[in-house]
Short mmCIF file of C-alpha atoms in Angstrom, two decimals:
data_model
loop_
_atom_site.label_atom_id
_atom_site.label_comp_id
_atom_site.label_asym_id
_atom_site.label_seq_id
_atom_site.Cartn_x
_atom_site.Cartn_y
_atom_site.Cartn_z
CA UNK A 1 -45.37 33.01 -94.33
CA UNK A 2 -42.93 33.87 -91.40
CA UNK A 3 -43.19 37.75 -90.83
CA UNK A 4 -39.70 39.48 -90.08
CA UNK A 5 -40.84 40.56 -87.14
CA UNK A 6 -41.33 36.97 -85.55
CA UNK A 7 -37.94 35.73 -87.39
CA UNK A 8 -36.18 39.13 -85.79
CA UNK A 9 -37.37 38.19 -82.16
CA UNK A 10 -36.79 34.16 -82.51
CA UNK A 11 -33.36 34.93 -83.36
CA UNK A 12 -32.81 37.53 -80.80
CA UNK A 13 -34.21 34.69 -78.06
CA UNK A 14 -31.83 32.08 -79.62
CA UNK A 15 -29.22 34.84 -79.35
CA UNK A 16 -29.22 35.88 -76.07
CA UNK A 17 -29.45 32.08 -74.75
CA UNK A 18 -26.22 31.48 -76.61
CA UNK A 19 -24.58 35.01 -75.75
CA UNK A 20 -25.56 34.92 -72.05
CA UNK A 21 -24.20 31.21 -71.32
CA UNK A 22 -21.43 31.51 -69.49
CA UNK A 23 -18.79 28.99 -69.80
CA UNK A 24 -18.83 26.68 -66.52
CA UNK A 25 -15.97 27.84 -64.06
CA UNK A 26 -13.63 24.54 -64.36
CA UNK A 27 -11.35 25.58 -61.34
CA UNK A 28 -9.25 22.47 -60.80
CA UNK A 29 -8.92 21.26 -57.46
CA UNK A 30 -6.17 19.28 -55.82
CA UNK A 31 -6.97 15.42 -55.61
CA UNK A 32 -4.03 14.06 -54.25
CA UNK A 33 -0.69 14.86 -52.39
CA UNK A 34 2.38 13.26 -51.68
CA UNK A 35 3.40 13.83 -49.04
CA UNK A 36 0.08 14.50 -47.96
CA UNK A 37 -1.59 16.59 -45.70
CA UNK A 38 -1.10 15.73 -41.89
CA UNK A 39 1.00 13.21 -43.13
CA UNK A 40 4.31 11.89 -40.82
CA UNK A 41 7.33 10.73 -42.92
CA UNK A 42 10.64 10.50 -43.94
CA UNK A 43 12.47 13.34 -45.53
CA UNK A 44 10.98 13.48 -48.99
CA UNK A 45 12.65 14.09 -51.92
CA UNK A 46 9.55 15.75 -53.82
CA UNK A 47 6.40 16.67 -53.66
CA UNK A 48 3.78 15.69 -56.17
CA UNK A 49 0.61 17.13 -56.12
CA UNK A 50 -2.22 15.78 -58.56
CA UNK A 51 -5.05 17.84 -59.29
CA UNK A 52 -8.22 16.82 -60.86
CA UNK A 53 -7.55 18.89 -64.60
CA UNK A 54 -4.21 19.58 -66.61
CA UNK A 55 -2.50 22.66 -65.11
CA UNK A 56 0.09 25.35 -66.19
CA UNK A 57 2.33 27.44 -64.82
CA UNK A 58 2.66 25.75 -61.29
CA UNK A 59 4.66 26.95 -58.60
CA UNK A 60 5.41 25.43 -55.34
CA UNK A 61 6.93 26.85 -52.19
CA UNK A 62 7.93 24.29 -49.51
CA UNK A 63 8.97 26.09 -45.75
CA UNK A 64 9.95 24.99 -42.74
CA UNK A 65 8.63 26.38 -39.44
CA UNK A 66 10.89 29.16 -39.41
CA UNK A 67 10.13 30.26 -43.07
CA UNK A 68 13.14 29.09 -44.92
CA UNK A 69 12.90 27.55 -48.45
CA UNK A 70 13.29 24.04 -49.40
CA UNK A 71 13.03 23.67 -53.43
CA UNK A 72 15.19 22.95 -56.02
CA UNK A 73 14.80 24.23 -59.39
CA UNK A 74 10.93 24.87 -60.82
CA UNK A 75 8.11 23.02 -60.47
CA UNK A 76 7.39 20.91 -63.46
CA UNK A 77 3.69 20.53 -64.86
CA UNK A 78 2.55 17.52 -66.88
CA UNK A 79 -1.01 17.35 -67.69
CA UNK A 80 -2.55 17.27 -64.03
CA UNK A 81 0.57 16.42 -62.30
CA UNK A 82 3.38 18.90 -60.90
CA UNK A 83 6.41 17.64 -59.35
CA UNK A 84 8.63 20.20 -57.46
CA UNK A 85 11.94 18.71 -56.35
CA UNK A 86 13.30 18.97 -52.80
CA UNK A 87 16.84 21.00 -52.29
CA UNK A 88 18.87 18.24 -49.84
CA UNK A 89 17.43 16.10 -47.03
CA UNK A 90 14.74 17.70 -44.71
CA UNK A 91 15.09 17.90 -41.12
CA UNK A 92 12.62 16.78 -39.07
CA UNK A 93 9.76 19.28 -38.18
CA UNK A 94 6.82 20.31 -39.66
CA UNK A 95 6.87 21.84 -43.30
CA UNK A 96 4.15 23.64 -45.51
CA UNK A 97 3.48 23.20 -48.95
CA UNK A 98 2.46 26.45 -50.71
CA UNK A 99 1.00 26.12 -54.02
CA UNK A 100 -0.02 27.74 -57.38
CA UNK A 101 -1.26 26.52 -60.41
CA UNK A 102 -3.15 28.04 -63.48
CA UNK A 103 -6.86 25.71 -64.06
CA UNK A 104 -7.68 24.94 -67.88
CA UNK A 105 -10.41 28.04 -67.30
CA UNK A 106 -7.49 30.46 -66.96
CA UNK A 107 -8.09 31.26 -63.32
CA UNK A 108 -5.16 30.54 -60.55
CA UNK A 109 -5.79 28.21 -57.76
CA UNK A 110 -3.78 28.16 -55.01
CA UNK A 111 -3.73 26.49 -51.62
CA UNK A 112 -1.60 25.23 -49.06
CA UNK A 113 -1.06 22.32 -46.20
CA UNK A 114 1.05 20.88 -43.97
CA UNK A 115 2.84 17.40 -43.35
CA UNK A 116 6.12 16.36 -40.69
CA UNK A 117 9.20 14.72 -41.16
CA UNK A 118 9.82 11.77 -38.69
CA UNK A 119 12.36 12.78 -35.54
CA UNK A 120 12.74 15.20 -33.25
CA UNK A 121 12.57 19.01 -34.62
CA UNK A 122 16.20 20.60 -34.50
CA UNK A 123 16.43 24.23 -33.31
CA UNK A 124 15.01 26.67 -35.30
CA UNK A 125 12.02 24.08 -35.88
CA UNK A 126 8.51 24.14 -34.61
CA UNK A 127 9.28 21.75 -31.75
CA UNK A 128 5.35 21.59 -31.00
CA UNK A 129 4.14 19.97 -34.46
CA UNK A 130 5.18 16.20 -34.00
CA UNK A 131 2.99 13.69 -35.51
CA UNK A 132 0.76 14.34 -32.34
CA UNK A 133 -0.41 17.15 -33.56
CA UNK A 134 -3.64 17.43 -35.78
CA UNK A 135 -1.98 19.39 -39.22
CA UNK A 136 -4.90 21.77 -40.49
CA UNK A 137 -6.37 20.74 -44.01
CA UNK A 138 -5.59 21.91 -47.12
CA UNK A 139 -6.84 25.21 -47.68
CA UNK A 140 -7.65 26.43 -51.76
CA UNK A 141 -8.85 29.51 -53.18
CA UNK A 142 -9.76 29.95 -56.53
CA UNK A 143 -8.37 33.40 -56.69
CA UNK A 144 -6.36 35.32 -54.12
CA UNK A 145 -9.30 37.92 -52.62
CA UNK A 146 -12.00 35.85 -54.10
CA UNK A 147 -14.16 33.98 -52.47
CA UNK A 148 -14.48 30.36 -53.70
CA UNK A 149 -18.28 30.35 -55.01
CA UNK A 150 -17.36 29.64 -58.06
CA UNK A 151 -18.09 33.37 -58.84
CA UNK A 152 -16.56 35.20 -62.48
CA UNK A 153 -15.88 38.59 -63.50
CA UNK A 154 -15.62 37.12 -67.04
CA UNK A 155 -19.54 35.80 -66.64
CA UNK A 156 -20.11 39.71 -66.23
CA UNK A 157 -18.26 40.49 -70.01
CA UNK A 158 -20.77 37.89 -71.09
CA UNK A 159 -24.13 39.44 -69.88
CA UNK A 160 -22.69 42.81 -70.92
CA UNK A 161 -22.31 40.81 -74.45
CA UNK A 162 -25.81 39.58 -74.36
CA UNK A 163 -27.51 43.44 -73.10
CA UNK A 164 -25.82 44.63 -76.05
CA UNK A 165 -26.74 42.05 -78.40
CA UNK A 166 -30.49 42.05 -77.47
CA UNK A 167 -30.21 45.94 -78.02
CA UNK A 168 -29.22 45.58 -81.10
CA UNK A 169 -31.73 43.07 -82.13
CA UNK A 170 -34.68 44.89 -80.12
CA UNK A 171 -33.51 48.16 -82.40
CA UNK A 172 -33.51 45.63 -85.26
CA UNK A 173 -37.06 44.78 -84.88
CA UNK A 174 -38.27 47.96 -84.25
CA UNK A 175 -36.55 49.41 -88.08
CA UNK A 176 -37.89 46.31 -89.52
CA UNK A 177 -41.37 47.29 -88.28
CA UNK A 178 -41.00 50.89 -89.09
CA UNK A 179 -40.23 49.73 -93.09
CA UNK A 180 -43.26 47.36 -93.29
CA UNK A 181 -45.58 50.22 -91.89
#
């Protein structure tokens, strides 16, 4: 015959295992650009970015060297592709792509590159940038401040979760005991 006591602490080990798991931190990352990064080309009129889960609530900020905007309308999210549309033809210079999207998890990623379009940069454009130049990669973050460990303040609401339900088990055990004495 099983006593309580050894039923009380098997389910308070197959508790805690299941309370203390923490869900894995699915941040999305971006697979694929277009234009891409350090990329040369003709004025574009998008930019698609694929990333390597579905995404919500995506927004994209294309500038040019001197910090003016270049969308049109808002970036649209389908599965693990958003598509932000470019407002009129692009000079040539060098542009950044600015980007935030929301990962299956919950958590926003964000990140950012740079690519050229073909010709020579008209005033007001970073003259210095040509295709000659080596564009820096893209840069993401899982979380603005964050560092991108893979760390989660919702993994900490999880062991709190767990403490309190092996409490209340260890208390559990210890009444159990005090009835069959």
């Amino acid at each position: 015959m099983i006593r309580p006591a050894r039923l009380w602490a098997a389910s308070a080990v197959v508790a805690l295992v299941l309370c203390t798991a923490t869900p894995a931190d699915a941040h999305t990352t971006l697979k694929e650009a277009s234009p891409g990064p350090g990329t040369t080309v003709s004025p574009p009129a998008r930019i698609v970015l694929t990333y390597g889960d579905p995404v919500i609530l995506p927004q994209v900020v294309l500038t040019d060297a001197s910090g003016r905007r270049h969308e049109s309308g808002r970036a649209q999210a389908v599965d693990n592709k958003v598509t932000q549309q470019v407002a009129g033809s692009l000079a040539p210079g060098v542009y950044q792509v600015g980007w935030r999207v929301v990962a299956v998890d919950g958590h926003p990623v964000t990140g950012e590159y740079r690519f050229t379009v073909r010709g020579t940069p008209t005033s007001g454009q970073d003259a210095g940038g040509g295709s000659s130049a080596p564009a820096p990669a893209v840069t993401t973050t899982a979380r603005p401040g964050a560092s991108t460990s893979g760390s989660s303040s919702s993994g900490w609401w999880w062991i709190a979760l767990g403490t309190a339900l092996a409490a209340l088990v260890v208390a559990g055990i210890a009444l159990t005991r005090r009835r069959s004495d």
